[in-house]
C-alpha cells in the first residue's frame, strides 16, 4: 500500500500551514498512540524552531473546546469530536486522526478558517489496522524529511494494537516499519512466540498472564513452572525469559500451547489458534538490551502507564531522547502503576463469583474506586478470570458525575468479525453518551443514571452475534 495521491497532497498542505504559523497548540490523546503522536509533532515543531504548547487530553473534554491559537493541531483525536465549534475567522486547524470521522472531505469548503483533516478512512484505508495516529504524524514528519522518527511511528502502532489481527503490520504501517528497519532503529523477527514480557519477565510468569482463553496455566505460576520444566526449556534454578529460548525451544512451547488451547475452544476456533500464539516481535536497536524500552510491547506499556497517571510529559520527554531524568521518572511511574493495577485486580477478583456479573451475552463488574484512567487496563487483565466467550465490561465513576465504560474481549471474538468499538459507539450514543474504539478494546462515557439501561441495550445488541 502507498499513500493515496490526495492524502499526499494533504501532507504537503499541512507542511505549508505549519511553516506559515507561529502561535501553535497541540492537543493529543493520553494513551501510547496519542503520546507518540504528540512527541512526533513536538519534535517537528522543535526542529522548525516553532514555539508551541502541547496538552494531552481525554476525549470527553474536546467538544466545544475553546481555540485560542493561530494554529491548533489535534492528533489521535478530533475526527469524532466537535473541535471546530468555536473556530474564529483566520484560525487554522489540522487534524491527524484515524478514528471514524464526523465530517467528510468537503467539510473544509466555504469556511472562514483553514480546516485540514487527514484521516485514512476518508481515503478508504482502515484506521484500526493500517495506520494509527502516531503513524499519521510520522508521515507528516517524513514530509519534513525527519525519517528518523519512524521508530516512534512503530511504537504507536504497537501501543494501538494495530498488529493484533494478523500478528504483523499491514497497510501504511508496513511503510513505517520498513523506514525504521532501513534507518537501523528496528529489528523485526517474523512469526515469533507472541507473549508479553519477552525481555524482562521470567517465562513462567509471562505465560501465566495468557488470557485470551482460560487455560490451566492462566494465573497459575506453579503450573507454568511445571510445564516448562517438563518440556525441558526452563530449569528450577535458571529461569529464562522468552528472548533466551532457542528456536527449537520456542517450537516446543508453541506445540504445547497449541495443544492446550485446542482442548478448550470449539472446533470452529481451532483455525485461529496460531494467531493467538504467533506474531512478529519488535526490538528497538538503539535501546539498552537489558531495558524494558528494548522491546516495543514493554515500551508501549510504559507509555500507557504515564497516560493513565497524568504523566504524559514524562513519556514524551523519553520519546524525545531524555534517557536520564525522564527515564528515571518513567521507571517510578511504571512501578507505581503496576502496584495500583495489582491492588485493583485483587479487589475485583477476591470474590469473582459475586464481583463479575454474567448476563446472556456479556459480563461486567462494578469498578467503583478504580481510577477511570486504569479501568480499561484492569478490564483487560480480568479476562483471565472469567468467561472468554463473552466480552467483559468494567464501570467506574468519573469526577464529573458520569460513568467511564471499558470493554475488552478475547481476540477470538474479534476474529469472528464483531467490532465492539462500533457497537459501543451506537449504544452509548443512544443513552446520551459517547464512545468508540477498536474491535476488541473500546470504551465510552455515559450519564451516571444510564448504567443499567446501557447494559440492557448492549446485551440485546449482541443477541445472535456471539457464536457461543
GROMACS .gro file of C-alpha atoms in nm:
model
  468
    1UNK     CA    1   0.000   0.000   0.000
    2UNK     CA    2   0.113   0.354  -0.081
    3UNK     CA    3  -0.016   0.685   0.048
    4UNK     CA    4  -0.301   0.791  -0.186
    5UNK     CA    5  -0.229   1.096  -0.401
    6UNK     CA    6  -0.493   1.314  -0.233
    7UNK     CA    7  -0.360   1.219   0.111
    8UNK     CA    8  -0.007   1.303  -0.002
    9UNK     CA    9  -0.129   1.643  -0.117
   10UNK     CA   10  -0.287   1.695   0.226
   11UNK     CA   11   0.051   1.636   0.389
   12UNK     CA   12   0.209   1.892   0.161
   13UNK     CA   13  -0.060   2.139   0.263
   14UNK     CA   14  -0.009   2.057   0.633
   15UNK     CA   15   0.363   2.129   0.598
   16UNK     CA   16   0.291   2.470   0.446
   17UNK     CA   17   0.038   2.554   0.719
   18UNK     CA   18   0.292   2.472   0.990
   19UNK     CA   19   0.570   2.666   0.820
   20UNK     CA   20   0.347   2.975   0.797
   21UNK     CA   21   0.226   2.960   1.160
   22UNK     CA   22   0.383   3.094   1.480
   23UNK     CA   23   0.128   3.054   1.761
   24UNK     CA   24   0.069   2.677   1.781
   25UNK     CA   25  -0.115   2.444   2.023
   26UNK     CA   26  -0.122   2.063   2.007
   27UNK     CA   27  -0.394   1.850   2.164
   28UNK     CA   28  -0.323   1.478   2.176
   29UNK     CA   29  -0.472   1.170   2.340
   30UNK     CA   30  -0.342   1.025   2.669
   31UNK     CA   31  -0.267   0.670   2.551
   32UNK     CA   32   0.052   0.535   2.392
   33UNK     CA   33  -0.062   0.628   2.042
   34UNK     CA   34  -0.156   0.980   2.148
   35UNK     CA   35   0.166   1.035   2.341
   36UNK     CA   36   0.373   0.912   2.045
   37UNK     CA   37   0.170   1.140   1.816
   38UNK     CA   38   0.234   1.439   2.041
   39UNK     CA   39   0.606   1.359   2.067
   40UNK     CA   40   0.643   1.341   1.689
   41UNK     CA   41   0.458   1.669   1.635
   42UNK     CA   42   0.651   1.843   1.913
   43UNK     CA   43   0.981   1.724   1.762
   44UNK     CA   44   0.879   1.856   1.420
   45UNK     CA   45   0.800   2.195   1.570
   46UNK     CA   46   1.122   2.197   1.775
   47UNK     CA   47   1.327   2.133   1.462
   48UNK     CA   48   1.135   2.404   1.279
   49UNK     CA   49   1.207   2.646   1.567
   50UNK     CA   50   0.834   2.689   1.630
   51UNK     CA   51   0.724   2.782   1.979
   52UNK     CA   52   0.432   2.562   2.080
   53UNK     CA   53   0.221   2.427   2.364
   54UNK     CA   54   0.111   2.067   2.399
   55UNK     CA   55  -0.169   1.924   2.609
   56UNK     CA   56  -0.269   1.560   2.648
   57UNK     CA   57  -0.643   1.520   2.700
   58UNK     CA   58  -0.922   1.268   2.717
   59UNK     CA   59  -1.192   1.266   2.451
   60UNK     CA   60  -1.467   1.390   2.679
   61UNK     CA   61  -1.313   1.739   2.715
   62UNK     CA   62  -1.293   1.816   2.344
   63UNK     CA   63  -1.648   1.901   2.242
   64UNK     CA   64  -1.695   2.279   2.225
   65UNK     CA   65  -1.328   2.337   2.314
   66UNK     CA   66  -1.204   2.697   2.302
   67UNK     CA   67  -0.949   2.767   2.027
   68UNK     CA   68  -0.706   3.039   2.133
   69UNK     CA   69  -0.415   2.990   1.893
   70UNK     CA   70  -0.335   3.073   1.532
   71UNK     CA   71  -0.289   2.701   1.459
   72UNK     CA   72  -0.437   2.414   1.661
   73UNK     CA   73  -0.327   2.059   1.580
   74UNK     CA   74  -0.526   1.759   1.701
   75UNK     CA   75  -0.354   1.420   1.696
   76UNK     CA   76  -0.507   1.077   1.761
   77UNK     CA   77  -0.835   1.255   1.832
   78UNK     CA   78  -1.052   1.529   1.686
   79UNK     CA   79  -1.221   1.348   1.399
   80UNK     CA   80  -1.501   1.224   1.620
   81UNK     CA   81  -1.542   1.542   1.827
   82UNK     CA   82  -1.688   1.887   1.758
   83UNK     CA   83  -1.349   2.056   1.787
   84UNK     CA   84  -1.425   2.337   1.540
   85UNK     CA   85  -1.743   2.468   1.704
   86UNK     CA   86  -1.566   2.782   1.828
   87UNK     CA   87  -1.328   2.834   1.536
   88UNK     CA   88  -1.279   3.201   1.451
   89UNK     CA   89  -1.202   3.376   1.124
   90UNK     CA   90  -0.842   3.330   1.018
   91UNK     CA   91  -0.765   3.044   1.253
   92UNK     CA   92  -0.610   2.718   1.132
   93UNK     CA   93  -0.697   2.361   1.234
   94UNK     CA   94  -0.512   2.042   1.144
   95UNK     CA   95  -0.647   1.701   1.248
   96UNK     CA   96  -0.436   1.384   1.225
   97UNK     CA   97  -0.669   1.108   1.341
   98UNK     CA   98  -0.758   0.750   1.244
   99UNK     CA   99  -1.091   0.720   1.425
  100UNK     CA  100  -1.428   0.738   1.243
  101UNK     CA  101  -1.482   1.100   1.132
  102UNK     CA  102  -1.793   1.311   1.186
  103UNK     CA  103  -1.711   1.528   0.885
  104UNK     CA  104  -1.639   1.442   0.522
  105UNK     CA  105  -1.361   1.562   0.292
  106UNK     CA  106  -1.568   1.853   0.162
  107UNK     CA  107  -1.629   1.995   0.508
  108UNK     CA  108  -1.338   2.240   0.468
  109UNK     CA  109  -1.512   2.419   0.181
  110UNK     CA  110  -1.663   2.766   0.238
  111UNK     CA  111  -1.510   2.808   0.583
  112UNK     CA  112  -1.374   3.139   0.718
  113UNK     CA  113  -1.092   2.946   0.880
  114UNK     CA  114  -0.841   2.690   0.749
  115UNK     CA  115  -0.953   2.333   0.816
  116UNK     CA  116  -0.742   2.031   0.719
  117UNK     CA  117  -0.833   1.682   0.836
  118UNK     CA  118  -0.606   1.392   0.745
  119UNK     CA  119  -0.793   1.072   0.821
  120UNK     CA  120  -0.723   0.739   0.644
  121UNK     CA  121  -1.093   0.650   0.644
  122UNK     CA  122  -1.158   0.938   0.403
  123UNK     CA  123  -0.926   0.757   0.162
  124UNK     CA  124  -1.069   0.407   0.204
  125UNK     CA  125  -0.793   0.296   0.444
  126UNK     CA  126  -0.877   0.102   0.761
  127UNK     CA  127  -0.777   0.307   1.065
  128UNK     CA  128  -0.791   0.009   1.300
  129UNK     CA  129  -0.516  -0.196   1.139
  130UNK     CA  130  -0.348   0.000   0.857
  131UNK     CA  131  -0.235   0.321   1.030
  132UNK     CA  132  -0.285   0.491   1.367
  133UNK     CA  133  -0.247   0.847   1.500
  134UNK     CA  134   0.127   0.821   1.553
  135UNK     CA  135   0.168   0.676   1.205
  136UNK     CA  136  -0.022   0.969   1.053
  137UNK     CA  137   0.202   1.210   1.246
  138UNK     CA  138   0.511   1.022   1.126
  139UNK     CA  139   0.410   1.072   0.763
  140UNK     CA  140   0.395   1.444   0.836
  141UNK     CA  141   0.745   1.421   0.987
  142UNK     CA  142   0.855   1.236   0.674
  143UNK     CA  143   0.720   1.525   0.465
  144UNK     CA  144   0.973   1.741   0.652
  145UNK     CA  145   1.247   1.481   0.593
  146UNK     CA  146   1.252   1.351   0.952
  147UNK     CA  147   1.259   0.978   0.875
  148UNK     CA  148   1.449   0.916   1.199
  149UNK     CA  149   1.115   0.941   1.385
  150UNK     CA  150   0.991   0.622   1.216
  151UNK     CA  151   1.060   0.411   1.525
  152UNK     CA  152   0.810   0.623   1.722
  153UNK     CA  153   0.555   0.553   1.449
  154UNK     CA  154   0.618   0.180   1.502
  155UNK     CA  155   0.580   0.218   1.879
  156UNK     CA  156   0.249   0.400   1.839
  157UNK     CA  157   0.114   0.119   1.619
  158UNK     CA  158   0.217  -0.144   1.874
  159UNK     CA  159   0.050   0.054   2.152
  160UNK     CA  160  -0.263   0.089   1.941
  161UNK     CA  161  -0.272  -0.289   1.878
  162UNK     CA  162  -0.261  -0.238   1.501
  163UNK     CA  163  -0.091  -0.577   1.459
  164UNK     CA  164  -0.341  -0.788   1.656
  165UNK     CA  165  -0.548  -0.915   1.364
  166UNK     CA  166  -0.270  -1.097   1.179
  167UNK     CA  167   0.028  -1.072   1.414
  168UNK     CA  168   0.212  -0.833   1.182
  169UNK     CA  169   0.176  -0.485   1.037
  170UNK     CA  170  -0.043  -0.419   0.737
  171UNK     CA  171  -0.112  -0.128   0.504
  172UNK     CA  172   0.062   0.203   0.566
  173UNK     CA  173   0.214   0.059   0.884
  174UNK     CA  174   0.440  -0.154   0.663
  175UNK     CA  175   0.593   0.162   0.516
  176UNK     CA  176   0.671   0.296   0.863
  177UNK     CA  177   0.816  -0.039   0.972
  178UNK     CA  178   1.042  -0.052   0.666
  179UNK     CA  179   1.162   0.306   0.723
  180UNK     CA  180   1.256   0.212   1.080
  181UNK     CA  181   1.437  -0.102   0.965
  182UNK     CA  182   1.621   0.086   0.689
  183UNK     CA  183   1.724   0.353   0.938
  184UNK     CA  184   1.875   0.095   1.173
  185UNK     CA  185   1.626   0.165   1.453
  186UNK     CA  186   1.421  -0.155   1.443
  187UNK     CA  187   1.466  -0.531   1.427
  188UNK     CA  188   1.163  -0.744   1.339
  189UNK     CA  189   1.152  -1.119   1.400
  190UNK     CA  190   0.878  -1.270   1.187
  191UNK     CA  191   0.640  -1.526   1.336
  192UNK     CA  192   0.786  -1.525   1.686
  193UNK     CA  193   0.612  -1.651   2.000
  194UNK     CA  194   0.382  -1.361   2.087
  195UNK     CA  195   0.387  -1.338   2.466
  196UNK     CA  196   0.420  -1.012   2.656
  197UNK     CA  197   0.733  -0.955   2.865
  198UNK     CA  198   0.980  -1.134   2.637
  199UNK     CA  199   1.269  -0.921   2.758
  200UNK     CA  200   1.215  -0.866   3.131
  201UNK     CA  201   0.971  -1.126   3.267
  202UNK     CA  202   1.071  -1.483   3.351
  203UNK     CA  203   0.890  -1.704   3.103
  204UNK     CA  204   0.690  -1.888   3.370
  205UNK     CA  205   0.543  -1.555   3.483
  206UNK     CA  206   0.481  -1.426   3.129
  207UNK     CA  207   0.289  -1.743   3.040
  208UNK     CA  208   0.068  -1.716   3.347
  209UNK     CA  209  -0.084  -1.395   3.206
  210UNK     CA  210  -0.226  -1.573   2.898
  211UNK     CA  211  -0.591  -1.465   2.898
  212UNK     CA  212  -0.745  -1.488   2.550
  213UNK     CA  213  -0.867  -1.829   2.658
  214UNK     CA  214  -0.861  -1.953   3.017
  215UNK     CA  215  -0.601  -2.232   3.034
  216UNK     CA  216  -0.456  -2.440   3.319
  217UNK     CA  217  -0.158  -2.200   3.317
  218UNK     CA  218  -0.367  -1.880   3.337
  219UNK     CA  219  -0.293  -1.705   3.669
  220UNK     CA  220  -0.108  -2.019   3.781
  221UNK     CA  221   0.271  -1.985   3.801
  222UNK     CA  222   0.311  -2.327   3.966
  223UNK     CA  223   0.154  -2.490   3.660
  224UNK     CA  224   0.365  -2.286   3.416
  225UNK     CA  225   0.686  -2.379   3.601
  226UNK     CA  226   0.594  -2.747   3.598
  227UNK     CA  227   0.510  -2.746   3.227
  228UNK     CA  228   0.827  -2.560   3.126
  229UNK     CA  229   1.041  -2.798   3.331
  230UNK     CA  230   0.863  -3.095   3.175
  231UNK     CA  231   0.933  -2.953   2.828
  232UNK     CA  232   1.299  -2.916   2.922
  233UNK     CA  233   1.313  -2.548   2.825
  234UNK     CA  234   1.333  -2.399   3.176
  235UNK     CA  235   1.512  -2.508   3.492
  236UNK     CA  236   1.419  -2.456   3.855
  237UNK     CA  237   1.738  -2.267   3.936
  238UNK     CA  238   1.790  -2.099   3.597
  239UNK     CA  239   1.469  -1.929   3.490
  240UNK     CA  240   1.473  -1.792   3.134
  241UNK     CA  241   1.294  -1.512   2.954
  242UNK     CA  242   1.128  -1.577   2.619
  243UNK     CA  243   1.415  -1.400   2.441
  244UNK     CA  244   1.658  -1.655   2.579
  245UNK     CA  245   1.486  -1.955   2.419
  246UNK     CA  246   1.629  -2.121   2.111
  247UNK     CA  247   1.410  -2.167   1.804
  248UNK     CA  248   1.381  -2.538   1.892
  249UNK     CA  249   1.260  -2.448   2.242
  250UNK     CA  250   1.011  -2.198   2.102
  251UNK     CA  251   0.881  -2.474   1.875
  252UNK     CA  252   0.820  -2.698   2.177
  253UNK     CA  253   0.644  -2.414   2.356
  254UNK     CA  254   0.422  -2.345   2.054
  255UNK     CA  255   0.316  -2.710   2.029
  256UNK     CA  256   0.236  -2.719   2.400
  257UNK     CA  257   0.028  -2.400   2.395
  258UNK     CA  258  -0.150  -2.501   2.076
  259UNK     CA  259  -0.244  -2.834   2.228
  260UNK     CA  260  -0.378  -2.673   2.546
  261UNK     CA  261  -0.588  -2.419   2.357
  262UNK     CA  262  -0.733  -2.677   2.114
  263UNK     CA  263  -0.874  -2.867   2.413
  264UNK     CA  264  -1.081  -2.575   2.541
  265UNK     CA  265  -1.207  -2.395   2.229
  266UNK     CA  266  -1.491  -2.506   2.000
  267UNK     CA  267  -1.385  -2.660   1.669
  268UNK     CA  268  -1.462  -2.351   1.463
  269UNK     CA  269  -1.196  -2.156   1.652
  270UNK     CA  270  -0.912  -2.404   1.604
  271UNK     CA  271  -0.805  -2.232   1.282
  272UNK     CA  272  -0.735  -1.913   1.481
  273UNK     CA  273  -0.506  -2.076   1.737
  274UNK     CA  274  -0.179  -1.985   1.559
  275UNK     CA  275  -0.283  -1.617   1.565
  276UNK     CA  276  -0.314  -1.631   1.944
  277UNK     CA  277   0.041  -1.758   1.985
  278UNK     CA  278   0.244  -1.641   1.687
  279UNK     CA  279   0.323  -1.284   1.582
  280UNK     CA  280   0.611  -1.059   1.480
  281UNK     CA  281   0.833  -0.926   1.760
  282UNK     CA  282   0.976  -0.573   1.750
  283UNK     CA  283   1.306  -0.469   1.907
  284UNK     CA  284   1.441  -0.113   1.920
  285UNK     CA  285   1.809  -0.141   1.840
  286UNK     CA  286   1.916   0.191   1.994
  287UNK     CA  287   1.788   0.096   2.339
  288UNK     CA  288   1.989  -0.089   2.603
  289UNK     CA  289   1.933  -0.463   2.565
  290UNK     CA  290   1.853  -0.500   2.936
  291UNK     CA  291   1.599  -0.216   2.935
  292UNK     CA  292   1.222  -0.251   2.909
  293UNK     CA  293   1.249   0.004   2.626
  294UNK     CA  294   1.426  -0.259   2.414
  295UNK     CA  295   1.103  -0.446   2.340
  296UNK     CA  296   0.826  -0.248   2.167
  297UNK     CA  297   0.540  -0.406   2.366
  298UNK     CA  298   0.703  -0.329   2.701
  299UNK     CA  299   0.793   0.023   2.585
  300UNK     CA  300   0.431   0.084   2.484
  301UNK     CA  301   0.308  -0.036   2.824
  302UNK     CA  302   0.531   0.223   2.994
  303UNK     CA  303   0.385   0.493   2.771
  304UNK     CA  304   0.033   0.388   2.866
  305UNK     CA  305   0.131   0.386   3.235
  306UNK     CA  306   0.223   0.753   3.205
  307UNK     CA  307  -0.103   0.834   3.030
  308UNK     CA  308  -0.307   0.654   3.293
  309UNK     CA  309  -0.133   0.853   3.568
  310UNK     CA  310  -0.140   1.201   3.411
  311UNK     CA  311   0.236   1.193   3.344
  312UNK     CA  312   0.229   1.214   2.966
  313UNK     CA  313   0.502   1.478   2.959
  314UNK     CA  314   0.748   1.232   3.118
  315UNK     CA  315   0.672   0.978   2.845
  316UNK     CA  316   0.707   1.244   2.577
  317UNK     CA  317   1.048   1.353   2.705
  318UNK     CA  318   1.169   0.993   2.693
  319UNK     CA  319   1.045   0.965   2.335
  320UNK     CA  320   1.225   1.290   2.251
  321UNK     CA  321   1.552   1.149   2.379
  322UNK     CA  322   1.585   1.201   2.754
  323UNK     CA  323   1.736   0.876   2.886
  324UNK     CA  324   1.841   1.024   3.221
  325UNK     CA  325   1.598   1.227   3.436
  326UNK     CA  326   1.282   1.143   3.236
  327UNK     CA  327   1.371   0.774   3.215
  328UNK     CA  328   1.422   0.756   3.592
  329UNK     CA  329   1.083   0.922   3.639
  330UNK     CA  330   0.928   0.681   3.388
  331UNK     CA  331   1.052   0.383   3.588
  332UNK     CA  332   0.894   0.524   3.905
  333UNK     CA  333   0.560   0.585   3.731
  334UNK     CA  334   0.566   0.232   3.584
  335UNK     CA  335   0.638   0.076   3.922
  336UNK     CA  336   0.358   0.271   4.094
  337UNK     CA  337   0.124   0.186   3.806
  338UNK     CA  338   0.190  -0.187   3.843
  339UNK     CA  339   0.116  -0.165   4.215
  340UNK     CA  340  -0.213   0.018   4.151
  341UNK     CA  341  -0.314  -0.242   3.894
  342UNK     CA  342  -0.238  -0.530   4.128
  343UNK     CA  343  -0.442  -0.375   4.410
  344UNK     CA  344  -0.737  -0.306   4.179
  345UNK     CA  345  -0.735  -0.656   4.030
  346UNK     CA  346  -0.724  -0.809   4.377
  347UNK     CA  347  -1.026  -0.601   4.474
  348UNK     CA  348  -1.233  -0.726   4.180
  349UNK     CA  349  -1.118  -1.088   4.181
  350UNK     CA  350  -1.103  -1.165   4.553
  351UNK     CA  351  -1.461  -1.288   4.516
  352UNK     CA  352  -1.501  -1.314   4.142
  353UNK     CA  353  -1.825  -1.515   4.167
  354UNK     CA  354  -2.005  -1.213   4.310
  355UNK     CA  355  -1.793  -0.935   4.160
  356UNK     CA  356  -1.821  -1.042   3.794
  357UNK     CA  357  -2.187  -1.050   3.687
  358UNK     CA  358  -2.267  -1.261   3.381
  359UNK     CA  359  -2.557  -1.179   3.150
  360UNK     CA  360  -2.671  -1.371   2.844
  361UNK     CA  361  -2.425  -1.207   2.603
  362UNK     CA  362  -2.179  -1.017   2.822
  363UNK     CA  363  -2.029  -0.990   3.170
  364UNK     CA  364  -1.946  -0.687   3.380
  365UNK     CA  365  -1.807  -0.565   3.710
  366UNK     CA  366  -1.851  -0.254   3.921
  367UNK     CA  367  -1.512  -0.085   3.947
  368UNK     CA  368  -1.615   0.184   4.196
  369UNK     CA  369  -1.297   0.328   4.344
  370UNK     CA  370  -1.083   0.232   4.045
  371UNK     CA  371  -0.941   0.534   3.864
  372UNK     CA  372  -1.113   0.592   3.528
  373UNK     CA  373  -0.770   0.608   3.365
  374UNK     CA  374  -0.687   0.246   3.452
  375UNK     CA  375  -1.026   0.073   3.442
  376UNK     CA  376  -0.964  -0.034   3.080
  377UNK     CA  377  -0.633  -0.196   3.172
  378UNK     CA  378  -0.797  -0.370   3.468
  379UNK     CA  379  -1.080  -0.494   3.246
  380UNK     CA  380  -0.831  -0.648   3.005
  381UNK     CA  381  -0.636  -0.819   3.281
  382UNK     CA  382  -0.953  -0.964   3.436
  383UNK     CA  383  -1.025  -1.151   3.112
  384UNK     CA  384  -0.815  -1.433   3.253
  385UNK     CA  385  -1.058  -1.478   3.543
  386UNK     CA  386  -1.385  -1.503   3.354
  387UNK     CA  387  -1.572  -1.647   3.056
  388UNK     CA  388  -1.365  -1.574   2.744
  389UNK     CA  389  -1.668  -1.644   2.521
  390UNK     CA  390  -1.828  -1.312   2.619
  391UNK     CA  391  -1.691  -0.957   2.630
  392UNK     CA  392  -1.635  -0.808   2.974
  393UNK     CA  393  -1.724  -0.452   3.070
  394UNK     CA  394  -1.586  -0.252   3.362
  395UNK     CA  395  -1.759   0.054   3.508
  396UNK     CA  396  -1.624   0.329   3.728
  397UNK     CA  397  -1.738   0.681   3.813
  398UNK     CA  398  -1.569   0.992   3.677
  399UNK     CA  399  -1.506   1.323   3.852
  400UNK     CA  400  -1.789   1.494   3.664
  401UNK     CA  401  -2.059   1.254   3.789
  402UNK     CA  402  -2.054   1.032   3.484
  403UNK     CA  403  -1.951   0.671   3.424
  404UNK     CA  404  -1.645   0.550   3.235
  405UNK     CA  405  -1.716   0.226   3.050
  406UNK     CA  406  -1.437  -0.003   2.928
  407UNK     CA  407  -1.482  -0.320   2.724
  408UNK     CA  408  -1.230  -0.592   2.646
  409UNK     CA  409  -1.269  -0.932   2.481
  410UNK     CA  410  -1.070  -1.231   2.367
  411UNK     CA  411  -0.910  -1.194   2.028
  412UNK     CA  412  -1.117  -1.494   1.919
  413UNK     CA  413  -1.433  -1.282   1.933
  414UNK     CA  414  -1.276  -1.014   1.715
  415UNK     CA  415  -1.171  -1.284   1.468
  416UNK     CA  416  -1.543  -1.366   1.445
  417UNK     CA  417  -1.583  -1.025   1.283
  418UNK     CA  418  -1.753  -0.850   1.577
  419UNK     CA  419  -1.645  -0.486   1.609
  420UNK     CA  420  -1.727  -0.391   1.966
  421UNK     CA  421  -1.600  -0.037   1.911
  422UNK     CA  422  -1.878   0.031   1.661
  423UNK     CA  423  -2.137  -0.131   1.887
  424UNK     CA  424  -2.034   0.066   2.197
  425UNK     CA  425  -2.048   0.390   1.997
  426UNK     CA  426  -2.409   0.324   1.895
  427UNK     CA  427  -2.528   0.202   2.235
  428UNK     CA  428  -2.358   0.479   2.435
  429UNK     CA  429  -2.497   0.738   2.195
  430UNK     CA  430  -2.849   0.603   2.245
  431UNK     CA  431  -2.827   0.672   2.621
  432UNK     CA  432  -2.681   1.021   2.584
  433UNK     CA  433  -2.313   0.929   2.599
  434UNK     CA  434  -2.017   0.897   2.365
  435UNK     CA  435  -1.796   0.602   2.282
  436UNK     CA  436  -1.592   0.410   2.030
  437UNK     CA  437  -1.263   0.230   1.982
  438UNK     CA  438  -1.133  -0.093   1.840
  439UNK     CA  439  -1.290  -0.429   1.774
  440UNK     CA  440  -1.169  -0.585   2.099
  441UNK     CA  441  -1.078  -0.284   2.314
  442UNK     CA  442  -1.311   0.014   2.339
  443UNK     CA  443  -1.484   0.244   2.582
  444UNK     CA  444  -1.749   0.506   2.647
  445UNK     CA  445  -1.865   0.780   2.880
  446UNK     CA  446  -2.231   0.765   2.981
  447UNK     CA  447  -2.457   0.951   3.230
  448UNK     CA  448  -2.442   0.804   3.579
  449UNK     CA  449  -2.810   0.706   3.580
  450UNK     CA  450  -2.788   0.517   3.247
  451UNK     CA  451  -2.568   0.225   3.356
  452UNK     CA  452  -2.836  -0.046   3.360
  453UNK     CA  453  -3.012   0.084   3.051
  454UNK     CA  454  -2.674   0.074   2.875
  455UNK     CA  455  -2.619  -0.287   2.988
  456UNK     CA  456  -2.965  -0.393   2.877
  457UNK     CA  457  -2.925  -0.235   2.534
  458UNK     CA  458  -2.573  -0.370   2.487
  459UNK     CA  459  -2.677  -0.721   2.588
  460UNK     CA  460  -2.970  -0.705   2.345
  461UNK     CA  461  -2.750  -0.569   2.064
  462UNK     CA  462  -2.521  -0.874   2.093
  463UNK     CA  463  -2.804  -1.126   2.056
  464UNK     CA  464  -2.722  -1.352   1.765
  465UNK     CA  465  -2.376  -1.202   1.712
  466UNK     CA  466  -2.186  -1.428   1.951
  467UNK     CA  467  -2.131  -1.787   1.839
  468UNK     CA  468  -2.142  -1.928   2.189
   0.00000   0.00000   0.00000
